[in-house]
Tab-separated table of N, CA and C in Angstrom:
chain	number	residue	atom	x	y	z
A	1	UNK	N	30.467	-10.872	41.096
A	1	UNK	CA	29.061	-11.038	41.312
A	1	UNK	C	28.265	-10.295	40.243
A	2	UNK	N	28.669	-9.090	39.882
A	2	UNK	CA	27.935	-8.318	38.898
A	2	UNK	C	28.511	-8.456	37.487
A	3	UNK	N	29.482	-9.298	37.307
A	3	UNK	CA	30.056	-9.484	35.972
A	3	UNK	C	29.208	-10.453	35.173
A	4	UNK	N	28.856	-10.069	33.949
A	4	UNK	CA	28.054	-11.009	33.147
A	4	UNK	C	28.907	-12.165	32.663
A	5	UNK	N	28.280	-13.306	32.560
A	5	UNK	CA	28.978	-14.481	32.062
A	5	UNK	C	28.651	-14.640	30.582
A	6	UNK	N	29.653	-14.554	29.755
A	6	UNK	CA	29.469	-14.668	28.316
A	6	UNK	C	29.514	-16.146	27.951
A	7	UNK	N	28.499	-16.637	27.284
A	7	UNK	CA	28.509	-18.064	26.941
A	7	UNK	C	29.570	-18.357	25.889
A	8	UNK	N	30.111	-19.540	25.972
A	8	UNK	CA	31.125	-19.956	25.002
A	8	UNK	C	30.451	-20.750	23.901
A	9	UNK	N	31.037	-20.678	22.713
A	9	UNK	CA	30.495	-21.423	21.578
A	9	UNK	C	30.750	-22.908	21.797
A	10	UNK	N	29.723	-23.716	21.624
A	10	UNK	CA	29.950	-25.157	21.801
A	10	UNK	C	30.784	-25.706	20.650
A	11	UNK	N	31.660	-26.600	20.971
A	11	UNK	CA	32.479	-27.227	19.929
A	11	UNK	C	31.744	-28.450	19.402
A	12	UNK	N	31.833	-28.690	18.095
A	12	UNK	CA	31.128	-29.851	17.545
A	12	UNK	C	31.724	-31.153	18.059
A	13	UNK	N	30.846	-32.089	18.261
A	13	UNK	CA	31.295	-33.399	18.719
A	13	UNK	C	31.013	-34.410	17.625
A	14	UNK	N	31.797	-35.425	17.538
A	14	UNK	CA	31.593	-36.470	16.541
A	14	UNK	C	32.420	-36.193	15.295
A	15	UNK	N	32.157	-36.986	14.272
A	15	UNK	CA	32.895	-36.848	13.031
A	15	UNK	C	32.330	-35.708	12.189
A	16	UNK	N	33.221	-34.952	11.587
A	16	UNK	CA	32.806	-33.859	10.715
A	16	UNK	C	33.071	-34.292	9.282
A	17	UNK	N	32.005	-34.290	8.459
A	17	UNK	CA	32.160	-34.683	7.063
A	17	UNK	C	32.116	-33.436	6.193
A	18	UNK	N	32.914	-33.396	5.152
A	18	UNK	CA	32.879	-32.224	4.270
A	18	UNK	C	31.559	-32.209	3.496
A	19	UNK	N	31.117	-31.044	3.075
A	19	UNK	CA	29.858	-30.973	2.333
A	19	UNK	C	29.977	-31.672	0.984
A	20	UNK	N	28.877	-32.252	0.545
A	20	UNK	CA	28.866	-32.969	-0.727
A	20	UNK	C	28.945	-31.974	-1.874
A	21	UNK	N	29.674	-32.327	-2.909
A	21	UNK	CA	29.816	-31.473	-4.086
A	21	UNK	C	28.726	-31.855	-5.073
A	22	UNK	N	27.959	-30.872	-5.494
A	22	UNK	CA	26.883	-31.108	-6.445
A	22	UNK	C	27.349	-30.627	-7.808
A	23	UNK	N	27.330	-31.521	-8.757
A	23	UNK	CA	27.765	-31.160	-10.105
A	23	UNK	C	26.545	-30.776	-10.945
A	24	UNK	N	26.653	-29.719	-11.738
A	24	UNK	CA	25.508	-29.312	-12.561
A	24	UNK	C	25.247	-30.323	-13.671
A	25	UNK	N	23.997	-30.488	-14.004
A	25	UNK	CA	23.627	-31.399	-15.080
A	25	UNK	C	23.370	-30.601	-16.349
A	26	UNK	N	23.501	-31.248	-17.460
A	26	UNK	CA	23.297	-30.590	-18.740
A	26	UNK	C	21.813	-30.645	-19.085
A	27	UNK	N	21.274	-29.509	-19.533
A	27	UNK	CA	19.874	-29.415	-19.903
A	27	UNK	C	19.770	-29.628	-21.401
A	28	UNK	N	18.974	-30.628	-21.771
A	28	UNK	CA	18.783	-30.886	-23.203
A	28	UNK	C	17.371	-30.479	-23.582
A	29	UNK	N	17.210	-29.652	-24.601
A	29	UNK	CA	15.864	-29.225	-24.985
A	29	UNK	C	15.088	-30.376	-25.616
A	30	UNK	N	13.795	-30.406	-25.316
A	30	UNK	CA	12.917	-31.431	-25.874
A	30	UNK	C	12.367	-30.943	-27.211
A	31	UNK	N	12.311	-31.794	-28.202
A	31	UNK	CA	11.716	-31.360	-29.465
A	31	UNK	C	10.203	-31.214	-29.304
A	32	UNK	N	9.676	-30.109	-29.822
A	32	UNK	CA	8.244	-29.891	-29.681
A	32	UNK	C	7.515	-30.582	-30.825
A	33	UNK	N	6.554	-31.414	-30.445
A	33	UNK	CA	5.811	-32.158	-31.456
A	33	UNK	C	4.412	-31.582	-31.643
A	34	UNK	N	4.009	-30.604	-30.785
A	34	UNK	CA	2.668	-30.035	-30.895
A	34	UNK	C	2.647	-28.983	-32.003
A	35	UNK	N	1.606	-28.985	-32.815
A	35	UNK	CA	1.536	-27.968	-33.876
A	35	UNK	C	1.212	-26.599	-33.277
A	36	UNK	N	1.717	-25.574	-33.903
A	36	UNK	CA	1.492	-24.208	-33.430
A	36	UNK	C	0.177	-23.718	-34.012
A	37	UNK	N	-0.706	-23.220	-33.131
A	37	UNK	CA	-2.013	-22.733	-33.572
A	37	UNK	C	-1.838	-21.378	-34.247
A	38	UNK	N	-2.545	-21.128	-35.342
A	38	UNK	CA	-2.425	-19.819	-35.998
A	38	UNK	C	-3.093	-18.738	-35.146
A	39	UNK	N	-2.615	-17.536	-35.303
A	39	UNK	CA	-3.166	-16.416	-34.551
A	39	UNK	C	-4.584	-16.119	-35.032
A	40	UNK	N	-5.497	-15.796	-34.132
A	40	UNK	CA	-6.862	-15.507	-34.564
A	40	UNK	C	-6.900	-14.233	-35.408
A	41	UNK	N	-7.776	-14.224	-36.400
A	41	UNK	CA	-7.832	-13.093	-37.310
A	41	UNK	C	-8.688	-11.962	-36.758
A	42	UNK	N	-9.517	-12.201	-35.753
A	42	UNK	CA	-10.348	-11.152	-35.178
A	42	UNK	C	-10.009	-11.000	-33.698
A	43	UNK	N	-10.284	-9.857	-33.090
A	43	UNK	CA	-9.957	-9.671	-31.681
A	43	UNK	C	-10.831	-10.561	-30.792
A	44	UNK	N	-10.262	-10.923	-29.652
A	44	UNK	CA	-10.967	-11.812	-28.741
A	44	UNK	C	-12.139	-11.078	-28.083
A	45	UNK	N	-11.920	-9.811	-27.674
A	45	UNK	CA	-12.966	-9.031	-27.017
A	45	UNK	C	-13.646	-8.171	-28.066
A	46	UNK	N	-14.944	-8.334	-28.192
A	46	UNK	CA	-15.696	-7.542	-29.158
A	46	UNK	C	-16.569	-6.551	-28.393
A	47	UNK	N	-16.449	-5.297	-28.771
A	47	UNK	CA	-17.252	-4.266	-28.138
A	47	UNK	C	-18.503	-4.023	-28.964
A	48	UNK	N	-19.613	-4.342	-28.369
A	48	UNK	CA	-20.889	-4.049	-29.010
A	48	UNK	C	-21.364	-2.699	-28.478
A	49	UNK	N	-22.320	-2.083	-29.097
A	49	UNK	CA	-22.807	-0.799	-28.579
A	49	UNK	C	-23.328	-0.897	-27.145
A	50	UNK	N	-23.895	-2.036	-26.780
A	50	UNK	CA	-24.391	-2.208	-25.411
A	50	UNK	C	-23.263	-2.246	-24.394
A	51	UNK	N	-22.172	-2.966	-24.692
A	51	UNK	CA	-21.056	-3.037	-23.741
A	51	UNK	C	-20.319	-1.703	-23.669
A	52	UNK	N	-20.218	-1.010	-24.803
A	52	UNK	CA	-19.577	0.305	-24.782
A	52	UNK	C	-20.385	1.267	-23.924
A	53	UNK	N	-21.697	1.210	-24.030
A	53	UNK	CA	-22.562	2.061	-23.221
A	53	UNK	C	-22.442	1.697	-21.738
A	54	UNK	N	-22.302	0.405	-21.449
A	54	UNK	CA	-22.126	-0.030	-20.053
A	54	UNK	C	-20.805	0.484	-19.491
A	55	UNK	N	-19.735	0.438	-20.298
A	55	UNK	CA	-18.437	0.951	-19.845
A	55	UNK	C	-18.508	2.451	-19.581
A	56	UNK	N	-19.170	3.179	-20.460
A	56	UNK	CA	-19.294	4.624	-20.278
A	56	UNK	C	-20.114	4.921	-19.024
A	57	UNK	N	-21.179	4.185	-18.807
A	57	UNK	CA	-22.007	4.390	-17.616
A	57	UNK	C	-21.247	4.074	-16.339
A	58	UNK	N	-20.481	2.977	-16.346
A	58	UNK	CA	-19.708	2.606	-15.157
A	58	UNK	C	-18.623	3.641	-14.874
A	59	UNK	N	-17.962	4.114	-15.921
A	59	UNK	CA	-16.929	5.141	-15.732
A	59	UNK	C	-17.507	6.427	-15.186
A	60	UNK	N	-18.678	6.819	-15.702
A	60	UNK	CA	-19.330	8.029	-15.213
A	60	UNK	C	-19.727	7.875	-13.747
A	61	UNK	N	-20.228	6.716	-13.379
A	61	UNK	CA	-20.616	6.475	-11.986
A	61	UNK	C	-19.401	6.546	-11.060
A	62	UNK	N	-18.288	5.979	-11.491
A	62	UNK	CA	-17.076	6.002	-10.660
A	62	UNK	C	-16.596	7.441	-10.484
A	63	UNK	N	-16.587	8.209	-11.567
A	63	UNK	CA	-16.135	9.600	-11.478
A	63	UNK	C	-17.048	10.405	-10.559
A	64	UNK	N	-18.352	10.199	-10.658
A	64	UNK	CA	-19.281	10.935	-9.800
A	64	UNK	C	-19.116	10.555	-8.330
A	65	UNK	N	-18.928	9.282	-8.053
A	65	UNK	CA	-18.775	8.841	-6.658
A	65	UNK	C	-17.478	9.384	-6.067
A	66	UNK	N	-16.374	9.279	-6.813
A	66	UNK	CA	-15.090	9.790	-6.315
A	66	UNK	C	-15.169	11.302	-6.137
A	67	UNK	N	-15.815	12.001	-7.055
A	67	UNK	CA	-15.965	13.446	-6.922
A	67	UNK	C	-16.777	13.822	-5.705
A	68	UNK	N	-17.852	13.084	-5.442
A	68	UNK	CA	-18.672	13.376	-4.265
A	68	UNK	C	-17.893	13.153	-2.976
A	69	UNK	N	-17.095	12.108	-2.935
A	69	UNK	CA	-16.289	11.840	-1.738
A	69	UNK	C	-15.264	12.947	-1.528
A	70	UNK	N	-14.585	13.366	-2.605
A	70	UNK	CA	-13.569	14.411	-2.465
A	70	UNK	C	-14.191	15.746	-2.059
A	71	UNK	N	-15.334	16.089	-2.633
A	71	UNK	CA	-15.994	17.342	-2.276
A	71	UNK	C	-16.460	17.308	-0.821
A	72	UNK	N	-16.968	16.179	-0.373
A	72	UNK	CA	-17.407	16.099	1.025
A	72	UNK	C	-16.221	16.198	1.979
A	73	UNK	N	-15.076	15.641	1.609
A	73	UNK	CA	-13.890	15.776	2.458
A	73	UNK	C	-13.413	17.227	2.500
A	74	UNK	N	-13.453	17.909	1.356
A	74	UNK	CA	-13.067	19.312	1.317
A	74	UNK	C	-14.027	20.159	2.150
A	75	UNK	N	-15.311	19.854	2.079
A	75	UNK	CA	-16.300	20.573	2.878
A	75	UNK	C	-16.076	20.331	4.367
A	76	UNK	N	-15.732	19.119	4.748
A	76	UNK	CA	-15.459	18.822	6.158
A	76	UNK	C	-14.250	19.615	6.658
A	77	UNK	N	-13.223	19.720	5.836
A	77	UNK	CA	-12.039	20.501	6.229
A	77	UNK	C	-12.406	21.973	6.361
A	78	UNK	N	-13.215	22.489	5.441
A	78	UNK	CA	-13.610	23.896	5.503
A	78	UNK	C	-14.446	24.189	6.737
A	79	UNK	N	-15.390	23.312	7.051
A	79	UNK	CA	-16.227	23.517	8.241
A	79	UNK	C	-15.387	23.453	9.506
A	80	UNK	N	-14.450	22.516	9.562
A	80	UNK	CA	-13.579	22.402	10.732
A	80	UNK	C	-12.715	23.650	10.888
A	81	UNK	N	-12.150	24.126	9.797
A	81	UNK	CA	-11.335	25.344	9.853
A	81	UNK	C	-12.137	26.543	10.298
A	82	UNK	N	-13.365	26.664	9.807
A	82	UNK	CA	-14.221	27.782	10.208
A	82	UNK	C	-14.563	27.714	11.685
A	83	UNK	N	-14.886	26.544	12.179
A	83	UNK	CA	-15.223	26.420	13.601
A	83	UNK	C	-14.021	26.695	14.488
A	84	UNK	N	-12.839	26.288	14.079
A	84	UNK	CA	-11.633	26.587	14.857
A	84	UNK	C	-11.386	28.087	14.865
A	85	UNK	N	-11.604	28.752	13.725
A	85	UNK	CA	-11.414	30.199	13.668
A	85	UNK	C	-12.407	30.922	14.565
A	86	UNK	N	-13.664	30.478	14.581
A	86	UNK	CA	-14.669	31.104	15.443
A	86	UNK	C	-14.306	30.893	16.908
A	87	UNK	N	-13.861	29.709	17.264
A	87	UNK	CA	-13.442	29.444	18.647
A	87	UNK	C	-12.263	30.328	19.042
A	88	UNK	N	-11.332	30.530	18.123
A	88	UNK	CA	-10.175	31.386	18.414
A	88	UNK	C	-10.615	32.824	18.650
A	89	UNK	N	-11.553	33.333	17.849
A	89	UNK	CA	-12.032	34.704	18.025
A	89	UNK	C	-12.768	34.846	19.361
A	90	UNK	N	-13.590	33.864	19.716
A	90	UNK	CA	-14.319	33.926	20.983
A	90	UNK	C	-13.352	33.885	22.157
A	91	UNK	N	-12.375	33.000	22.111
A	91	UNK	CA	-11.395	32.935	23.204
A	91	UNK	C	-10.594	34.228	23.308
A	92	UNK	N	-10.241	34.803	22.187
A	92	UNK	CA	-9.481	36.052	22.201
A	92	UNK	C	-10.304	37.170	22.826
A	93	UNK	N	-11.575	37.236	22.474
A	93	UNK	CA	-12.411	38.291	23.053
A	93	UNK	C	-12.624	38.062	24.545
A	94	UNK	N	-12.739	36.807	24.965
A	94	UNK	CA	-12.876	36.534	26.394
A	94	UNK	C	-11.613	36.911	27.166
A	95	UNK	N	-10.478	36.628	26.595
A	95	UNK	CA	-9.208	36.938	27.276
A	95	UNK	C	-9.020	38.448	27.361
A	96	UNK	N	-9.321	39.163	26.265
A	96	UNK	CA	-9.136	40.619	26.303
A	96	UNK	C	-10.155	41.274	27.223
A	97	UNK	N	-11.372	40.760	27.268
A	97	UNK	CA	-12.387	41.334	28.162
A	97	UNK	C	-11.996	41.100	29.627
A	98	UNK	N	-11.412	39.949	29.895
A	98	UNK	CA	-10.988	39.647	31.264
A	98	UNK	C	-9.810	40.529	31.666
A	99	UNK	N	-8.927	40.798	30.713
A	99	UNK	CA	-7.763	41.646	31.014
A	99	UNK	C	-8.177	43.093	31.231
A	100	UNK	N	-9.225	43.589	30.579
A	100	UNK	CA	-9.688	44.970	30.738
A	100	UNK	C	-10.365	45.188	32.086
A	101	UNK	N	-10.966	44.152	32.654
A	101	UNK	CA	-11.668	44.288	33.931
A	101	UNK	C	-10.702	44.447	35.080
A	102	UNK	N	-9.515	43.966	34.965
A	102	UNK	CA	-8.563	44.008	36.085
A	102	UNK	C	-7.953	45.330	36.266
């Protein structure tokens, strides 16, 4: 009654055919008829003084924003640590004052 019944693997029914053999085909390279374009003599991206100034401004903005976020996170950790320390001192003084009264 409490013995589990293990299912048996079903046996295949019908005709069993062997798998088809796939033979590899030979790859023949195609001759290229398109002419090769010469390499450009000047760079594709040209930095003008305006774009260089924009890149410097964007980089400065990113550095300032990331710095402000990191400083605010550090300040939050410092404030939390200070408040936990103050709570610990208050609890300690309450416990010692209660123990002295007894």
